[in-house]
Amino acid sequence: GENVEQHPSTLSVQEGDSAVIKCTYSDSASNYFPWYKQELGKRPQLIIDIRSNVGEKKDQRIAVTLNKTAKHFSLHITETQPEDSAVYFCAASKSQGGSYIPTFGRGTSLIVHP
Amino acid sequence: GAVVSQHPSRVICKSGTSVKIECRSLDFQATTMFWYRQFPKKSLMLMATSNEGSKATYEQGVEKDKFLINHASLTLSTLTVTSAHPEDSSFYICSAIGLAGRYEQYFGPGTRLTVT
């Protein structure tokens, strides 16, 4: 099955700095890579996603890059703000029986210090 | 975006009792629903995948007789934790996918289960 590794497990930055979270996956058939943000005690929220036919996607301060050859993808947050503090999960998924079932990374706890 | 609700948000039960958690898609028909378990500061662990009208597919190591899943309609799935024990205490989250072939999962707000 798919195996997703996520690093770092904890990331502490100063407000205004950039933050980068990296994930690797093992199944070359995976073709959809979402990123979720989860605040304490709340549901995971999709913040950005990328499909395998695209190398990079950007949405304001958030960007995701994908290297299919190396099987890794990264989340980049620029100009971090205290409200960006949360746990971020990457996931890799492929179609199985018509549904995309993701395999999640272990999560990265991002702390943005004001 | 699509909305998924879960009920109850918190439940405390005594050891040996059963607890039912409901997951509803409020404004779309969910072809597939997922149930996850999450320990503090840990990742989401997929327990099972359910499709409306068919038996759930359980992940390895998840006891299907202990965690009963019923996906009775395109908007409702239930998870029943039977004969709960303190080690079942956890945060349970459901998610749903709309039309078949769509990518995005919509998560419920989660249910905090505490077994005393």
Tab-separated table of C-alpha atoms in Angstrom:
chain	number	residue	atom	x	y	z
A	1	GLY	CA	0.000	0.000	0.000
A	2	GLU	CA	0.837	3.653	-0.051
A	3	ASN	CA	3.247	5.060	2.515
A	4	VAL	CA	3.468	8.793	3.145
A	5	GLU	CA	6.298	10.322	5.115
A	6	GLN	CA	5.987	13.888	6.369
A	7	HIS	CA	8.687	16.155	7.807
A	8	PRO	CA	9.242	17.930	10.052
A	9	SER	CA	6.905	16.827	12.818
A	10	THR	CA	7.206	20.227	14.461
A	11	LEU	CA	8.094	23.549	12.870
A	12	SER	CA	8.535	26.773	14.777
A	13	VAL	CA	8.911	30.070	12.903
A	14	GLN	CA	8.709	33.781	13.552
A	15	GLU	CA	5.809	35.752	12.165
A	16	GLY	CA	6.635	36.853	8.630
A	17	ASP	CA	8.999	33.986	7.935
A	18	SER	CA	8.311	31.241	5.417
A	19	ALA	CA	7.463	27.671	6.366
A	20	VAL	CA	8.051	24.571	4.283
A	21	ILE	CA	6.647	21.122	4.954
A	22	LYS	CA	7.771	18.158	2.894
A	23	CYS	CA	6.156	14.833	2.096
A	24	THR	CA	7.220	11.775	0.178
A	25	TYR	CA	5.052	8.957	-1.104
A	26	SER	CA	5.746	5.451	-2.330
A	27	ASP	CA	2.980	4.522	-4.781
A	28	SER	CA	3.654	5.902	-8.248
A	29	ALA	CA	-0.043	5.447	-9.049
A	30	SER	CA	-1.033	8.169	-6.581
A	31	ASN	CA	-2.205	11.182	-8.524
A	32	TYR	CA	-3.962	13.517	-6.119
A	33	PHE	CA	-2.228	15.291	-3.256
A	34	PRO	CA	-4.288	17.410	-0.858
A	35	TRP	CA	-3.059	19.381	2.124
A	36	TYR	CA	-5.202	19.832	5.212
A	37	LYS	CA	-4.988	22.258	8.106
A	38	GLN	CA	-6.359	21.152	11.454
A	39	GLU	CA	-6.734	23.514	14.373
A	40	LEU	CA	-6.910	22.036	17.849
A	41	GLY	CA	-10.136	20.105	18.399
A	42	LYS	CA	-11.492	20.975	14.968
A	43	ARG	CA	-11.986	19.231	11.683
A	44	PRO	CA	-9.282	19.089	9.008
A	45	GLN	CA	-9.851	21.712	6.336
A	46	LEU	CA	-8.547	21.418	2.791
A	47	ILE	CA	-6.247	24.346	2.095
A	48	ILE	CA	-4.741	23.423	-1.245
A	49	ASP	CA	-4.396	20.415	-3.495
A	50	ILE	CA	-2.489	19.396	-6.563
A	51	ARG	CA	-2.963	16.766	-9.205
A	52	SER	CA	-0.235	14.799	-10.853
A	53	ASN	CA	-0.442	16.631	-14.163
A	54	VAL	CA	0.651	19.868	-12.496
A	55	GLY	CA	4.022	20.716	-10.985
A	56	GLU	CA	3.064	23.723	-8.906
A	57	LYS	CA	-0.022	25.473	-7.638
A	58	LYS	CA	-0.339	28.704	-5.712
A	59	ASP	CA	-3.121	30.331	-3.740
A	60	GLN	CA	-2.152	33.648	-2.161
A	61	ARG	CA	0.410	32.844	0.565
A	62	ILE	CA	0.197	29.104	0.080
A	63	ALA	CA	1.851	27.066	-2.641
A	64	VAL	CA	2.371	23.387	-3.288
A	65	THR	CA	4.989	21.794	-5.509
A	66	LEU	CA	5.038	18.251	-6.821
A	67	ASN	CA	7.930	16.223	-8.171
A	68	LYS	CA	6.462	13.016	-9.553
A	69	THR	CA	9.800	11.559	-10.513
A	70	ALA	CA	11.148	11.867	-7.004
A	71	LYS	CA	7.733	11.175	-5.455
A	72	HIS	CA	7.745	14.165	-3.204
A	73	PHE	CA	5.596	17.222	-2.704
A	74	SER	CA	5.888	20.235	-0.475
A	75	LEU	CA	3.748	22.911	1.099
A	76	HIS	CA	5.101	26.446	1.212
A	77	ILE	CA	3.592	29.156	3.371
A	78	THR	CA	4.995	32.649	2.969
A	79	GLU	CA	4.627	35.626	5.308
A	80	THR	CA	3.397	33.390	8.101
A	81	GLN	CA	0.924	34.755	10.625
A	82	PRO	CA	0.011	33.512	14.122
A	83	GLU	CA	-3.308	32.241	12.777
A	84	ASP	CA	-1.377	29.859	10.537
A	85	SER	CA	-0.470	27.920	13.693
A	86	ALA	CA	-2.072	24.479	13.370
A	87	VAL	CA	-1.307	20.904	12.412
A	88	TYR	CA	-0.876	20.362	8.698
A	89	PHE	CA	-1.393	16.998	7.025
A	90	CYS	CA	-0.338	15.975	3.577
A	91	ALA	CA	-1.978	13.081	1.791
A	92	ALA	CA	-1.487	11.009	-1.323
A	93	SER	CA	-4.364	9.278	-3.029
A	94	LYS	CA	-5.410	7.393	-6.111
A	95	SER	CA	-8.709	6.178	-7.418
A	96	GLN	CA	-9.877	2.942	-5.812
A	97	GLY	CA	-13.261	1.695	-6.908
A	98	GLY	CA	-14.249	5.172	-8.042
A	99	SER	CA	-13.236	6.932	-4.828
A	100	TYR	CA	-10.010	8.681	-3.951
A	101	ILE	CA	-8.907	7.262	-0.633
A	102	PRO	CA	-6.043	9.273	0.851
A	103	THR	CA	-3.151	8.052	2.896
A	104	PHE	CA	-2.198	10.759	5.362
A	105	GLY	CA	1.191	11.800	6.605
A	106	ARG	CA	1.775	11.998	10.336
A	107	GLY	CA	1.257	15.736	10.441
A	108	THR	CA	3.375	18.798	11.130
A	109	SER	CA	2.659	21.050	14.050
A	110	LEU	CA	3.384	24.589	12.842
A	111	ILE	CA	3.881	27.240	15.483
A	112	VAL	CA	4.116	30.851	14.380
A	113	HIS	CA	5.472	33.147	17.059
A	114	PRO	CA	4.259	36.751	16.968
B	1	GLY	CA	-18.323	24.156	0.174
B	2	ALA	CA	-20.072	20.979	1.173
B	3	VAL	CA	-21.018	20.500	4.821
B	4	VAL	CA	-20.690	17.361	6.899
B	5	SER	CA	-22.110	17.193	10.402
B	6	GLN	CA	-21.444	14.763	13.210
B	7	HIS	CA	-23.470	14.011	16.288
B	8	PRO	CA	-22.779	14.021	19.142
B	9	SER	CA	-19.753	16.284	19.358
B	10	ARG	CA	-18.846	14.860	22.755
B	11	VAL	CA	-19.965	11.744	24.569
B	12	ILE	CA	-19.000	10.140	27.831
B	13	CYS	CA	-20.081	6.586	28.431
B	14	LYS	CA	-19.441	3.821	30.888
B	15	SER	CA	-17.292	0.847	30.075
B	16	GLY	CA	-19.307	-1.961	28.514
B	17	THR	CA	-21.958	0.255	26.932
B	18	SER	CA	-22.379	1.033	23.236
B	19	VAL	CA	-22.225	4.428	21.598
B	20	LYS	CA	-23.555	5.489	18.215
B	21	ILE	CA	-22.060	8.364	16.248
B	22	GLU	CA	-23.866	9.840	13.264
B	23	CYS	CA	-22.303	11.435	10.230
B	24	ARG	CA	-24.466	13.379	7.811
B	25	SER	CA	-23.791	15.144	4.552
B	26	LEU	CA	-26.071	18.161	4.713
B	27	ASP	CA	-26.123	19.552	1.217
B	28	PHE	CA	-24.875	16.781	-1.020
B	29	GLN	CA	-25.209	13.074	-1.535
B	30	ALA	CA	-22.183	11.202	-0.276
B	31	THR	CA	-21.340	8.183	-2.345
B	32	THR	CA	-18.552	7.250	0.017
B	33	MET	CA	-17.988	7.997	3.668
B	34	PHE	CA	-14.893	7.387	5.722
B	35	TRP	CA	-14.387	6.923	9.430
B	36	TYR	CA	-11.147	7.973	11.065
B	37	ARG	CA	-9.765	7.765	14.539
B	38	GLN	CA	-7.343	10.346	15.796
B	39	PHE	CA	-5.236	10.172	18.944
B	40	PRO	CA	-3.914	13.370	20.547
B	41	LYS	CA	-1.253	15.005	18.415
B	42	LYS	CA	-1.393	12.111	15.990
B	43	SER	CA	-2.435	11.624	12.401
B	44	LEU	CA	-5.759	10.467	11.054
B	45	MET	CA	-6.053	6.694	11.107
B	46	LEU	CA	-8.528	5.344	8.573
B	47	MET	CA	-10.807	2.795	10.195
B	48	ALA	CA	-13.189	1.955	7.394
B	49	THR	CA	-14.689	3.046	4.113
B	50	SER	CA	-18.398	2.731	3.512
B	51	ASN	CA	-20.518	3.006	0.418
B	52	GLU	CA	-24.249	3.452	0.581
B	53	GLY	CA	-26.102	0.165	0.594
B	54	SER	CA	-23.074	-2.070	0.910
B	55	LYS	CA	-20.923	-3.418	3.689
B	56	ALA	CA	-18.099	-1.279	4.954
B	57	THR	CA	-14.517	-2.096	4.091
B	58	TYR	CA	-12.433	-2.170	7.240
B	59	GLU	CA	-8.745	-1.432	7.462
B	60	GLN	CA	-6.421	-4.077	8.768
B	61	GLY	CA	-6.473	-4.292	12.531
B	62	VAL	CA	-9.897	-2.683	12.943
B	63	GLU	CA	-12.442	-5.020	14.514
B	64	LYS	CA	-15.605	-4.896	12.448
B	65	ASP	CA	-17.673	-6.497	15.197
B	66	LYS	CA	-16.599	-3.797	17.604
B	67	PHE	CA	-16.921	-0.828	15.282
B	68	LEU	CA	-20.196	-1.316	13.437
B	69	ILE	CA	-20.692	0.902	10.428
B	70	ASN	CA	-23.983	1.386	8.662
B	71	HIS	CA	-24.318	3.562	5.581
B	72	ALA	CA	-28.077	3.469	5.276
B	73	SER	CA	-28.546	6.348	2.869
B	74	LEU	CA	-26.591	8.719	0.667
B	75	THR	CA	-26.564	11.290	3.453
B	76	LEU	CA	-26.100	9.239	6.618
B	77	SER	CA	-23.494	6.876	7.981
B	78	THR	CA	-23.300	5.679	11.566
B	79	LEU	CA	-20.465	4.258	13.619
B	80	THR	CA	-21.392	2.236	16.685
B	81	VAL	CA	-18.690	1.463	19.190
B	82	THR	CA	-19.919	-1.683	20.893
B	83	SER	CA	-18.973	-2.709	24.423
B	84	ALA	CA	-16.775	0.335	24.748
B	85	HIS	CA	-13.639	0.242	26.871
B	86	PRO	CA	-11.377	3.054	28.070
B	87	GLU	CA	-8.901	2.302	25.289
B	88	ASP	CA	-11.624	3.207	22.786
B	89	SER	CA	-11.522	6.774	24.046
B	90	SER	CA	-10.495	8.903	21.106
B	91	PHE	CA	-11.498	11.543	18.599
B	92	TYR	CA	-13.564	10.002	15.812
B	93	ILE	CA	-13.943	11.923	12.545
B	94	CYS	CA	-15.989	11.068	9.506
B	95	SER	CA	-15.578	12.416	6.025
B	96	ALA	CA	-17.526	12.172	2.813
B	97	ILE	CA	-16.970	12.323	-0.896
B	98	GLY	CA	-19.698	13.532	-3.198
B	99	LEU	CA	-20.051	12.390	-6.732
B	100	ALA	CA	-18.086	9.294	-7.649
B	101	GLY	CA	-14.712	10.162	-9.043
B	102	ARG	CA	-14.498	13.469	-7.228
B	103	TYR	CA	-11.337	14.102	-5.290
B	104	GLU	CA	-12.133	16.228	-2.310
B	105	GLN	CA	-13.093	14.893	1.084
B	106	TYR	CA	-15.257	16.928	3.407
B	107	PHE	CA	-14.676	16.264	7.070
B	108	GLY	CA	-17.146	16.299	9.912
B	109	PRO	CA	-16.310	18.225	13.099
B	110	GLY	CA	-15.448	15.077	14.997
B	111	THR	CA	-16.766	13.326	18.085
B	112	ARG	CA	-14.793	13.161	21.296
B	113	LEU	CA	-15.529	9.809	22.967
B	114	THR	CA	-14.528	9.250	26.558
B	115	VAL	CA	-15.118	5.848	28.101
B	116	THR	CA	-14.959	5.747	31.889
